mmCIF file of C-alpha atoms in Angstrom:
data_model
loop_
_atom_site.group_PDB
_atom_site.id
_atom_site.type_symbol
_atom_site.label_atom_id
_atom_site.label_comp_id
_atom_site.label_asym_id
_atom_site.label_seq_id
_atom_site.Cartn_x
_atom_site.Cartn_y
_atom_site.Cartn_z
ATOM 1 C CA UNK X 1 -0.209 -49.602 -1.256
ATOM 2 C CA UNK X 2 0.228 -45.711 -2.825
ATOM 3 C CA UNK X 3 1.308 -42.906 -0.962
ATOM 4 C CA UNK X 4 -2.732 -41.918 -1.242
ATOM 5 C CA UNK X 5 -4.962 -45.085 0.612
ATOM 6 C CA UNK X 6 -8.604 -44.828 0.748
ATOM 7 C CA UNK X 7 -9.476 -45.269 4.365
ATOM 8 C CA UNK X 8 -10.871 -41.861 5.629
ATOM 9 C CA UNK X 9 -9.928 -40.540 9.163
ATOM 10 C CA UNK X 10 -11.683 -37.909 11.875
ATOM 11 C CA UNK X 11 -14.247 -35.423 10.505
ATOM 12 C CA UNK X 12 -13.995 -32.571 8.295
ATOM 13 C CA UNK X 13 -16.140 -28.978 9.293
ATOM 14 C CA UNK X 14 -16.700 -27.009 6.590
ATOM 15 C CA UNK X 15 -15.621 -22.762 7.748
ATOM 16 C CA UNK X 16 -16.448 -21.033 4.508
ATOM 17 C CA UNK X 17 -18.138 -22.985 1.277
ATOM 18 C CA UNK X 18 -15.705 -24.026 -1.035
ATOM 19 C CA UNK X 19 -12.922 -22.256 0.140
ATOM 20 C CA UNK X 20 -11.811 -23.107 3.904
ATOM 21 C CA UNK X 21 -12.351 -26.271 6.134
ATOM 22 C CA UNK X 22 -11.346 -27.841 9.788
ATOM 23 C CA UNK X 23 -10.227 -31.333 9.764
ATOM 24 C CA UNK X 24 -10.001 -32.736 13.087
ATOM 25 C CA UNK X 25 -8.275 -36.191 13.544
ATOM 26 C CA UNK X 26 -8.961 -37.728 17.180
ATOM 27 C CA UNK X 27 -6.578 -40.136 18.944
ATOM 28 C CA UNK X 28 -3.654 -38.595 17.030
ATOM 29 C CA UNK X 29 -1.077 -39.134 19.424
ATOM 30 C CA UNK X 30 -2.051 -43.007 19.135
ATOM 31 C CA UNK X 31 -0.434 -43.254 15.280
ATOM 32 C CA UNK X 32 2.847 -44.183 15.176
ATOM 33 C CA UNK X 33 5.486 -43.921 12.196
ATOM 34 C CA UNK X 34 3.723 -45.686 9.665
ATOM 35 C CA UNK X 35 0.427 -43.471 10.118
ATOM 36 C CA UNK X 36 -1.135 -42.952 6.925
ATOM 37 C CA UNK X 37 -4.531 -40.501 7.293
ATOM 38 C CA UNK X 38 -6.633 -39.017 4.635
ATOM 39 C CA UNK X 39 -9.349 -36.773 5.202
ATOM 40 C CA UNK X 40 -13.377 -37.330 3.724
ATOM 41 C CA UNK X 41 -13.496 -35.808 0.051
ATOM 42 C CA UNK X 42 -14.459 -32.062 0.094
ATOM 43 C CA UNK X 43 -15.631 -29.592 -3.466
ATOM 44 C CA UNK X 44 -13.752 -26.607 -3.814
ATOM 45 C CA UNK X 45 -15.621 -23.828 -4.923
ATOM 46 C CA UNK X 46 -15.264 -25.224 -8.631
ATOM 47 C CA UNK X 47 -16.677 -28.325 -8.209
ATOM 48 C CA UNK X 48 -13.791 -30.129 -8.333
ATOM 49 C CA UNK X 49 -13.226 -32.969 -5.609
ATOM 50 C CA UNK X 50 -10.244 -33.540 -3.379
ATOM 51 C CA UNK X 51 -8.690 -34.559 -0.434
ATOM 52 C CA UNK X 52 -6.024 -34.190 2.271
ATOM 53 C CA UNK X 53 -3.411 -36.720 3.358
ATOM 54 C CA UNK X 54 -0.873 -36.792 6.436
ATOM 55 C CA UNK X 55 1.766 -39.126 6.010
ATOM 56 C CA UNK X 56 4.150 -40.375 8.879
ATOM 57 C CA UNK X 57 7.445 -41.616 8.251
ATOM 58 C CA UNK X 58 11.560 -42.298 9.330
ATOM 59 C CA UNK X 59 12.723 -39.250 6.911
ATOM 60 C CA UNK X 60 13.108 -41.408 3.728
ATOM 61 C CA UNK X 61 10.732 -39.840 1.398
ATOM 62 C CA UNK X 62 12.555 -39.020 -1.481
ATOM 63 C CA UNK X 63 12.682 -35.108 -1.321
ATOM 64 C CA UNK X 64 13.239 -34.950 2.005
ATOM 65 C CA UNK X 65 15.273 -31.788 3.288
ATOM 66 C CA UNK X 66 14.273 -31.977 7.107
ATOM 67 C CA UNK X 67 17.452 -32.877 8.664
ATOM 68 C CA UNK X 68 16.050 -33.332 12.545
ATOM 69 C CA UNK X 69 16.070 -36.554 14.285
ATOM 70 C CA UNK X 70 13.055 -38.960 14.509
ATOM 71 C CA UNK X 71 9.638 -39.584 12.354
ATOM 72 C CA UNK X 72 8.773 -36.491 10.078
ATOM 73 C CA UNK X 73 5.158 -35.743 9.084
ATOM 74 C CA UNK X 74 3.891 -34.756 5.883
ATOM 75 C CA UNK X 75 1.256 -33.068 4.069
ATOM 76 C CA UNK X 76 -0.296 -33.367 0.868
ATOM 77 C CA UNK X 77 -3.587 -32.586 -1.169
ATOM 78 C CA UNK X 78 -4.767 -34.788 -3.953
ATOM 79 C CA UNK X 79 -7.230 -33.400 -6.525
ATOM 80 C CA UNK X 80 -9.442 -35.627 -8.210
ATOM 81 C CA UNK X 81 -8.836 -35.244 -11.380
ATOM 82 C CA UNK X 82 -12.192 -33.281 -12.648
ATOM 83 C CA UNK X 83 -12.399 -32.060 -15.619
ATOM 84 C CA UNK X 84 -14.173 -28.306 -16.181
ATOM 85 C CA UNK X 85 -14.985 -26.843 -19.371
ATOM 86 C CA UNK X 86 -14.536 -29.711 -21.628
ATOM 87 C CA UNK X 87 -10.933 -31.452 -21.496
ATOM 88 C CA UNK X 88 -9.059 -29.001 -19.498
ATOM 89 C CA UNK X 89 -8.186 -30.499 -16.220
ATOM 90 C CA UNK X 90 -8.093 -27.396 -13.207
ATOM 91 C CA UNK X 91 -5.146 -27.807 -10.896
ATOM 92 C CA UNK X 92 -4.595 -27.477 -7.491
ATOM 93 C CA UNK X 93 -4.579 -23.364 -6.152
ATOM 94 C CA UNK X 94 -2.518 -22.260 -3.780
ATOM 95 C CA UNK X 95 -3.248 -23.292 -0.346
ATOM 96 C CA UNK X 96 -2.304 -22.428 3.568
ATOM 97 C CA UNK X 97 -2.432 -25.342 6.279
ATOM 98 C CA UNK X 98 -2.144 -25.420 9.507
ATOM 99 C CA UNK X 99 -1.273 -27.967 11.836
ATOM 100 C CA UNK X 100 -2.483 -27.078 16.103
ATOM 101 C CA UNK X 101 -4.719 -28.414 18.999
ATOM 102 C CA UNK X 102 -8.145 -28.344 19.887
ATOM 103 C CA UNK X 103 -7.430 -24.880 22.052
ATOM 104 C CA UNK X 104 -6.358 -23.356 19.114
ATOM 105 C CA UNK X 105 -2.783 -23.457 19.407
ATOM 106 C CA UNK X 106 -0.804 -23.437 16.376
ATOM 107 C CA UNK X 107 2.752 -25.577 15.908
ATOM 108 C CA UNK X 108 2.716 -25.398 12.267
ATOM 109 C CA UNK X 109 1.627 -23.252 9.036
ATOM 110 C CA UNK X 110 2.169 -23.100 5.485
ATOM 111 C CA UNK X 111 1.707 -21.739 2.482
ATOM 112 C CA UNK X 112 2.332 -23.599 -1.004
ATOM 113 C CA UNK X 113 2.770 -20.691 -3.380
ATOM 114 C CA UNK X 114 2.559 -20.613 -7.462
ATOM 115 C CA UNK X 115 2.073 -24.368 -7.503
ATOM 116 C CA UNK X 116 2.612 -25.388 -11.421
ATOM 117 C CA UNK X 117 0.043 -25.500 -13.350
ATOM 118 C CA UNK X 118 -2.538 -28.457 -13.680
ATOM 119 C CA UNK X 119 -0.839 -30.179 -10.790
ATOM 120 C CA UNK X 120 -3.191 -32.575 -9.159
ATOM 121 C CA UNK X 121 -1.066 -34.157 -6.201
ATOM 122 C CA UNK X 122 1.226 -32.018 -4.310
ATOM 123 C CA UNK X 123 2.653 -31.163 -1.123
ATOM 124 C CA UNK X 124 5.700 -31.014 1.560
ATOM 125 C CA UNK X 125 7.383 -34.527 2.787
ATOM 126 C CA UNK X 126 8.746 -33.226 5.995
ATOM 127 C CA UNK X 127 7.763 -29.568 7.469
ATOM 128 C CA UNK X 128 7.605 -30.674 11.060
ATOM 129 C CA UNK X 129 8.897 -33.921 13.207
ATOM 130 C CA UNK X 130 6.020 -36.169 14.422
ATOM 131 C CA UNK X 131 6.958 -35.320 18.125
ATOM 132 C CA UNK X 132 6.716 -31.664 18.051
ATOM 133 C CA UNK X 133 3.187 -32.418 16.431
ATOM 134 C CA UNK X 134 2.272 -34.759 19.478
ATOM 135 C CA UNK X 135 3.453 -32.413 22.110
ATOM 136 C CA UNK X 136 1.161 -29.867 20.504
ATOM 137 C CA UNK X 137 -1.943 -32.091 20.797
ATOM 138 C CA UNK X 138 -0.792 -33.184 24.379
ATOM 139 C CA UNK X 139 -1.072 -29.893 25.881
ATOM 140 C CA UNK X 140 -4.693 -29.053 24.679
ATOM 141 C CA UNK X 141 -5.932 -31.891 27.208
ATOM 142 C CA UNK X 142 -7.931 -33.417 24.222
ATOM 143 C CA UNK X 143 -6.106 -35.936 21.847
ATOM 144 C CA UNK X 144 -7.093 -34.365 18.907
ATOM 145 C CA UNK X 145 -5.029 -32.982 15.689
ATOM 146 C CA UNK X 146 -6.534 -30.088 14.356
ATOM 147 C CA UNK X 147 -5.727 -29.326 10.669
ATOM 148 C CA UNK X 148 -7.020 -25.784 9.410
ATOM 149 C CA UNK X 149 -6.888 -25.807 5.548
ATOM 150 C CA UNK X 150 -7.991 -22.756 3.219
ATOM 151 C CA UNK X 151 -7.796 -21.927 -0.266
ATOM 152 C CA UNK X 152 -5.846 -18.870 -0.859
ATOM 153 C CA UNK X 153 -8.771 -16.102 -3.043
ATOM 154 C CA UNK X 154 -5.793 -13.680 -2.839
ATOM 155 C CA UNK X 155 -4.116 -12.119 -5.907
ATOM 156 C CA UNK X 156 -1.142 -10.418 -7.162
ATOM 157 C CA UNK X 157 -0.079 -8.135 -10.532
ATOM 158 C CA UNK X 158 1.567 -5.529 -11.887
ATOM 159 C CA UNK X 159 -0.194 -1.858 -11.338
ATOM 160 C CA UNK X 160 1.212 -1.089 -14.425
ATOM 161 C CA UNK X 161 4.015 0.932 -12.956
ATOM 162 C CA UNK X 162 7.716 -0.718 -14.079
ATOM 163 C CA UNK X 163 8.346 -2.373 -10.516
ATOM 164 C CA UNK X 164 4.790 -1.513 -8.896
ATOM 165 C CA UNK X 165 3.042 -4.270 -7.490
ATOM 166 C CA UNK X 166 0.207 -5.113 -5.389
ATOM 167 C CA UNK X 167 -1.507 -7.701 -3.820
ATOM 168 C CA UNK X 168 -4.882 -8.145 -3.266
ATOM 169 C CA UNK X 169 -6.388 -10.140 0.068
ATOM 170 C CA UNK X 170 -10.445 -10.800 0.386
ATOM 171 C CA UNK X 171 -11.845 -11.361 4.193
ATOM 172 C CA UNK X 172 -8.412 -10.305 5.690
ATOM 173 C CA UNK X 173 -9.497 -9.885 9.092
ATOM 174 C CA UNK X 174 -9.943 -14.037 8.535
ATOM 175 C CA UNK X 175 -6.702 -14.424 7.258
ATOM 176 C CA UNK X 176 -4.103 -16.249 9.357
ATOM 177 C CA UNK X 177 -0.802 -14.548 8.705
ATOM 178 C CA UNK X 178 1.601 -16.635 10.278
ATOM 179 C CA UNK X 179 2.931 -16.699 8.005
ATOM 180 C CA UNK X 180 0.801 -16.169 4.620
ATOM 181 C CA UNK X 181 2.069 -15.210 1.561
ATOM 182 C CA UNK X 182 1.294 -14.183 -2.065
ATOM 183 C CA UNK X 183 2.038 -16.218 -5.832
ATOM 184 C CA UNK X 184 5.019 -15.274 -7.974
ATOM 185 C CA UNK X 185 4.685 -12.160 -9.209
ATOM 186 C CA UNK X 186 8.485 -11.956 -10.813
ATOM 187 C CA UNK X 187 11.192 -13.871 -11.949
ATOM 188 C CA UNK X 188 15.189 -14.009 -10.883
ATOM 189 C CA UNK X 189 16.781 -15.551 -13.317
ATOM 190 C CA UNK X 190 15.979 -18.767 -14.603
ATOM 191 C CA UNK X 191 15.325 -20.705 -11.571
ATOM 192 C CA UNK X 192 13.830 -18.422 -8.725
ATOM 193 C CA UNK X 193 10.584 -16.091 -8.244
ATOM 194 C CA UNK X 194 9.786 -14.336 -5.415
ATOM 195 C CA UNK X 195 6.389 -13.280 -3.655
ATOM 196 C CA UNK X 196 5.108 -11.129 -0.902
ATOM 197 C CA UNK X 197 4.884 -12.552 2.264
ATOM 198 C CA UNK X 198 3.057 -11.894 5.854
ATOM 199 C CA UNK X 199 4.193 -12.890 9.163
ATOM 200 C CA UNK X 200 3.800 -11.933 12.810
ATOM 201 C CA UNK X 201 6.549 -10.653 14.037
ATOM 202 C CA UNK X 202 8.792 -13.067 16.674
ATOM 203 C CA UNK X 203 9.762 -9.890 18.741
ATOM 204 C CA UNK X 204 6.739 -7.810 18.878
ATOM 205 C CA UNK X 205 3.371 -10.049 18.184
ATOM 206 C CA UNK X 206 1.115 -6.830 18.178
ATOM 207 C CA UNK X 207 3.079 -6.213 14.421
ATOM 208 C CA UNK X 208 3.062 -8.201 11.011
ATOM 209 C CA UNK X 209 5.953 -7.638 8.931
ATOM 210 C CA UNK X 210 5.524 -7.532 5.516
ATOM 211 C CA UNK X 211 8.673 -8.270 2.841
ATOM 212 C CA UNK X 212 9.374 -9.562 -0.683
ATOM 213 C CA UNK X 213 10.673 -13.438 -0.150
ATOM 214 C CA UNK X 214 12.792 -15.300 -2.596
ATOM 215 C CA UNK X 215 14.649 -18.553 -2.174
ATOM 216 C CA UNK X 216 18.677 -17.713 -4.226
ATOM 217 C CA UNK X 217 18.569 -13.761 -3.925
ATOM 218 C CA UNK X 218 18.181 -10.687 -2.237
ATOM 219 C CA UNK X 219 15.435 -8.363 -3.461
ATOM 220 C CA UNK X 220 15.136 -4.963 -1.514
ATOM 221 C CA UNK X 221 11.319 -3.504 -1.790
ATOM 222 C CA UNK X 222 11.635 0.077 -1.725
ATOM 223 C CA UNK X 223 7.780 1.113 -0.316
ATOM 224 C CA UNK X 224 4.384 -0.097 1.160
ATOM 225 C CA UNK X 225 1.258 1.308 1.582
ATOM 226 C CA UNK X 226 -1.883 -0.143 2.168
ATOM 227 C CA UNK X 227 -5.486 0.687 1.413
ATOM 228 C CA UNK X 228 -9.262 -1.245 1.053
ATOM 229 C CA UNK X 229 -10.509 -2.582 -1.675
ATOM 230 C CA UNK X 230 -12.470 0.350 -2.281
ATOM 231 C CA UNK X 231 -8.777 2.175 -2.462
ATOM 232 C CA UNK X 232 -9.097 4.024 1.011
ATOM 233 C CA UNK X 233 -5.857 4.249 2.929
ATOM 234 C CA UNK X 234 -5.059 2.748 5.895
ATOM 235 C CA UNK X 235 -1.303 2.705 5.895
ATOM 236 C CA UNK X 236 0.502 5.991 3.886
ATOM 237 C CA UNK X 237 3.524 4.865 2.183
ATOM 238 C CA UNK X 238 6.569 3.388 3.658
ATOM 239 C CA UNK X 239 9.560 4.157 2.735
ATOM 240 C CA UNK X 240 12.091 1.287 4.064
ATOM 241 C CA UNK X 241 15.481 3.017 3.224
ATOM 242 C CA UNK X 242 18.367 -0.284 3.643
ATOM 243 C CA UNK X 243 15.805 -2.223 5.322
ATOM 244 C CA UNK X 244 15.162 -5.701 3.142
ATOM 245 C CA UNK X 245 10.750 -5.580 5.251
ATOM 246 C CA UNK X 246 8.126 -3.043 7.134
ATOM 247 C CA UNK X 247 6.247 -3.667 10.115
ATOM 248 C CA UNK X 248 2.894 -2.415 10.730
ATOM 249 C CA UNK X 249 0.488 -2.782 14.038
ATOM 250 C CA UNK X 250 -1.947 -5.558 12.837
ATOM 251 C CA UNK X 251 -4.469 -3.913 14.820
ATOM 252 C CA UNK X 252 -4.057 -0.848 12.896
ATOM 253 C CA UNK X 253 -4.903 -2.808 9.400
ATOM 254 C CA UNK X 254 -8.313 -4.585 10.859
ATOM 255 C CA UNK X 255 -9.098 -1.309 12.565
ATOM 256 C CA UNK X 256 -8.630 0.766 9.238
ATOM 257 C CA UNK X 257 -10.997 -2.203 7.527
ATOM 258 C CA UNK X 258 -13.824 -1.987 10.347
ATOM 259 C CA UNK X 259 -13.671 2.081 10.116
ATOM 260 C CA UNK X 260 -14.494 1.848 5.968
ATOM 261 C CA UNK X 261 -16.666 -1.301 6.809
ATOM 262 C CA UNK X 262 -14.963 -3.184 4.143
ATOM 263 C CA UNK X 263 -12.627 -6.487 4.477
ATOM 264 C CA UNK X 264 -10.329 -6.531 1.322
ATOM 265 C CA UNK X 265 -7.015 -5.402 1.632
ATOM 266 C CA UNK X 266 -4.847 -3.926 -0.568
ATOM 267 C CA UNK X 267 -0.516 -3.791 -0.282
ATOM 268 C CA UNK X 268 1.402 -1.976 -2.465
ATOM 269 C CA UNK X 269 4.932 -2.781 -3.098
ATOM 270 C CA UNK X 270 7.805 -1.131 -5.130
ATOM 271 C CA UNK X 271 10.478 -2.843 -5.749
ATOM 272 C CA UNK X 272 14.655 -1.913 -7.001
ATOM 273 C CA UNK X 273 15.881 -3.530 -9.833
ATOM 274 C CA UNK X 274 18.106 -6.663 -9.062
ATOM 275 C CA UNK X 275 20.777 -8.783 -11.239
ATOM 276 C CA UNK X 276 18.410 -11.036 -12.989
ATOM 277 C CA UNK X 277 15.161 -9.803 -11.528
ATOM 278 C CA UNK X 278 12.638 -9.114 -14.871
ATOM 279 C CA UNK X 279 9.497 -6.763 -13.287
ATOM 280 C CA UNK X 280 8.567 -5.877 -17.087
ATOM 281 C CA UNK X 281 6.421 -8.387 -18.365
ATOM 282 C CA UNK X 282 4.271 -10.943 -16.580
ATOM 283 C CA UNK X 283 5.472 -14.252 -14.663
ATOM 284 C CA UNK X 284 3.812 -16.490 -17.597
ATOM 285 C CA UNK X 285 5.641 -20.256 -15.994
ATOM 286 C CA UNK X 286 6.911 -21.313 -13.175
ATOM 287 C CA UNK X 287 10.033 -22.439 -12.142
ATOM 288 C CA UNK X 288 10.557 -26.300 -12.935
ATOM 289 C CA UNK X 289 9.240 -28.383 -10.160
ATOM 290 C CA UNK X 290 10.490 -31.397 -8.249
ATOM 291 C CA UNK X 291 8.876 -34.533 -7.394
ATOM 292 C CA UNK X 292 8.547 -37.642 -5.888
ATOM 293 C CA UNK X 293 8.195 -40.810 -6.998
ATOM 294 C CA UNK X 294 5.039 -42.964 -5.228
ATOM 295 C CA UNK X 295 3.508 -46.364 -6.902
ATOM 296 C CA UNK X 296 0.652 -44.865 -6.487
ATOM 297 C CA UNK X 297 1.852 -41.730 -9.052
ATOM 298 C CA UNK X 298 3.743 -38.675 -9.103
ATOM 299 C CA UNK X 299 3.960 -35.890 -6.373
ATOM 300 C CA UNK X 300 4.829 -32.080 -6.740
ATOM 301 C CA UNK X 301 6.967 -31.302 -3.676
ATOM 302 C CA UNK X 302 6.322 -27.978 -2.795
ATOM 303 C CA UNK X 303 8.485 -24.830 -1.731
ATOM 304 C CA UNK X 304 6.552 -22.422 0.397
ATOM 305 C CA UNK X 305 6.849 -19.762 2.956
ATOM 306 C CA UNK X 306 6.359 -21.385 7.101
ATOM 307 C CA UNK X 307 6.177 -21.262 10.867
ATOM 308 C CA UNK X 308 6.905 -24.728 12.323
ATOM 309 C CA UNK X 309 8.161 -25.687 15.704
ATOM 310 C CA UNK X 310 11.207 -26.461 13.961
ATOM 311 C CA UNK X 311 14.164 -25.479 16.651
ATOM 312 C CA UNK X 312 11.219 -24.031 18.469
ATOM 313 C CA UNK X 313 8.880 -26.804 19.855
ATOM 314 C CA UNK X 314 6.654 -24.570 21.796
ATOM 315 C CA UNK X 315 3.150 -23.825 19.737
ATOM 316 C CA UNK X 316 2.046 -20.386 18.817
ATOM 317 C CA UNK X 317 -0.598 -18.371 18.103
ATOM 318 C CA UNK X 318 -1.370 -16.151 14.948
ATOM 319 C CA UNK X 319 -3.531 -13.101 14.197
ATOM 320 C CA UNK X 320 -6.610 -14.219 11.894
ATOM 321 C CA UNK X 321 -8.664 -16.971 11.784
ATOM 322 C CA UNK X 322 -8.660 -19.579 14.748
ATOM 323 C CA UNK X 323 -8.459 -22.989 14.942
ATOM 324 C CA UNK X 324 -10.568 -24.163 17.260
ATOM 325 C CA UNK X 325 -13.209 -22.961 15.177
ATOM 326 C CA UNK X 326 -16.619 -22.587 16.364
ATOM 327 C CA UNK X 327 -17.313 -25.985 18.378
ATOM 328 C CA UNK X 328 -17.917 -25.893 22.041
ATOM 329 C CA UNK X 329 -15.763 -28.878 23.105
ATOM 330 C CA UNK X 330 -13.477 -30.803 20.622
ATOM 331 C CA UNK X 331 -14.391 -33.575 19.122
ATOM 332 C CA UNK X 332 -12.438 -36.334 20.916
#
């Protein structure tokens, strides 16, 4: 049997059309290591079909970098395989997930950034062990695995300024930062990017810090600011001095957004110059990908920004969009 079985589990609530949905999966503390659940087939909002699949195993999924003792779960999303416009076949955006409880509570998220293009299967084997998952859904009194899933509408590019940046995020006030971050936007080297990145901050939950994020090398923004789509400010420039990120009052963003009635945010970034780091012409591939090997086909494993309860087992919560969504009692 492939990595990607066609039985269908729980129910799937669609938040915004083609762009964000709830899956909820009842009696999830009742799977064991072997659980294998895919959700029903969903449309993105370019017609193109796909799905999402959990996958429970010992840790021996080829790819596997989560060292921690005991069954791992993973996530994946398989596209369909449409075809738009003729022949070409449209790839899988970039995508957040997170994993909670029917309360809300949140023990996982992720973003998979700058996914290569026309990649129809991809994922990450082993964010988070099975029992830190469980223990989340235990505590909610309802045995129920919520999975919040959203296409990312965001963008990022040059301003036309050598080393000036910004990045561009619709229906903020929706967004769940915890943490959330941007596509490539420039290389280092031949074998790293890096991209903007959101999170709450672990001291001071009030504040999101916002920094530049790359996997081999240090790269040192020099400023923010932040403005509305409409290009009104909300934060004045930032000068961070030695400091590698900038915090800003999250309530200070949303309330800036509600005062201009508008919902797009804007961040500007500048950044130094680096050893290897090329901010003069666009990001036109991406670095070279690594997968796994299924009989049921090829997977893209995925590098992207998280929170987990990795080393941290209690669940949190995150400015933005919640998970319990809009139901009055969980479905059990």
């Amino acid at each position: 049997m492939g990595l990607f079985d066609t039985a269908r589990h729980g129910a799937v609530h669609e938040v915004v059309p083609g762009r964000e949905w709830r899956w909820e999966i009842g009696n999830y503390t009742q799977h064991g290591a072997d659980a294998r659940l895919n959700s029903a087939v969903m449309t993105d909002s370019f017609g193109v079909s796909f799905y999402l699949h959990i996958v429970v195993s010992d840790g021996a999924i080829e790819g596997s970098k989560n060292a921690q003792p005991g069954p791992k779960l993973g996530f994946f999303v398989h596209y369909m395989g449409d075809k738009v416009g003729g022949d070409r076949i449209v790839g899988c955006p970039k995508f957040t997930y997170a994993l909670g409880n029917a309360r809300g509570r949140v023990c996982h998220q992720q973003t998979a950034h700058s996914v290569p293009r026309d990649t129809l299967r991809c994922g990450f084997p082993d964010p988070i062990t099975h029992e830190a998952v469980r223990a989340c859904v235990s505590q909610s009194g309802y045995d129920v695995l919520v999975v919040w899933f959203r296409f990312g509408e965001d963008t990022v590019r040059s301003t036309g300024e050598l080393g000036e940046f910004m990045w561009k995020i619709p229906r903020f006030p929706s967004v769940r930062i915890g943490p959330f971050c941007s596509n490539a936007f420039a290389r280092i080297n031949k074998d790293d990017q890096c991209c903007l990145e959101l999170r709450v901050d672990k001291k001071n939950r009030a504040q999101v810090v916002c920094a530049v994020k790359a996997r081999m090398k240090k790269v040192v923004p020099t400023t923010f600011r932040m403005t509305t789509g409409s290009g009104k400010e909300i934060v004045p420039m930032t000068k961070l001095g030695n400091s590698d990120y900038a915090r800003f009052d999250y309530a200070a963003i949303t309330d800036g957004l509600r005062r201009h009635k508008e919902e797009t945010l804007i961040i500007f970034m500048e950044i130094h110059k680096a050893p290897g780091l090329d901010v003069s012409s666009p990001l036109d591939e991406r670095v070279v990908p690594r997968f796994m090997d299924d009989p049921d086909g090829k997977y893209c494993i995925m590098d992207g920004e998280e929170m987990s309860g990795r080393g941290d087992d209690s669940p949190r919560d995150s400015p933005g969009g919640s998970l319990a969504g809009d139901l009055e009692e969980p479905t059990r």
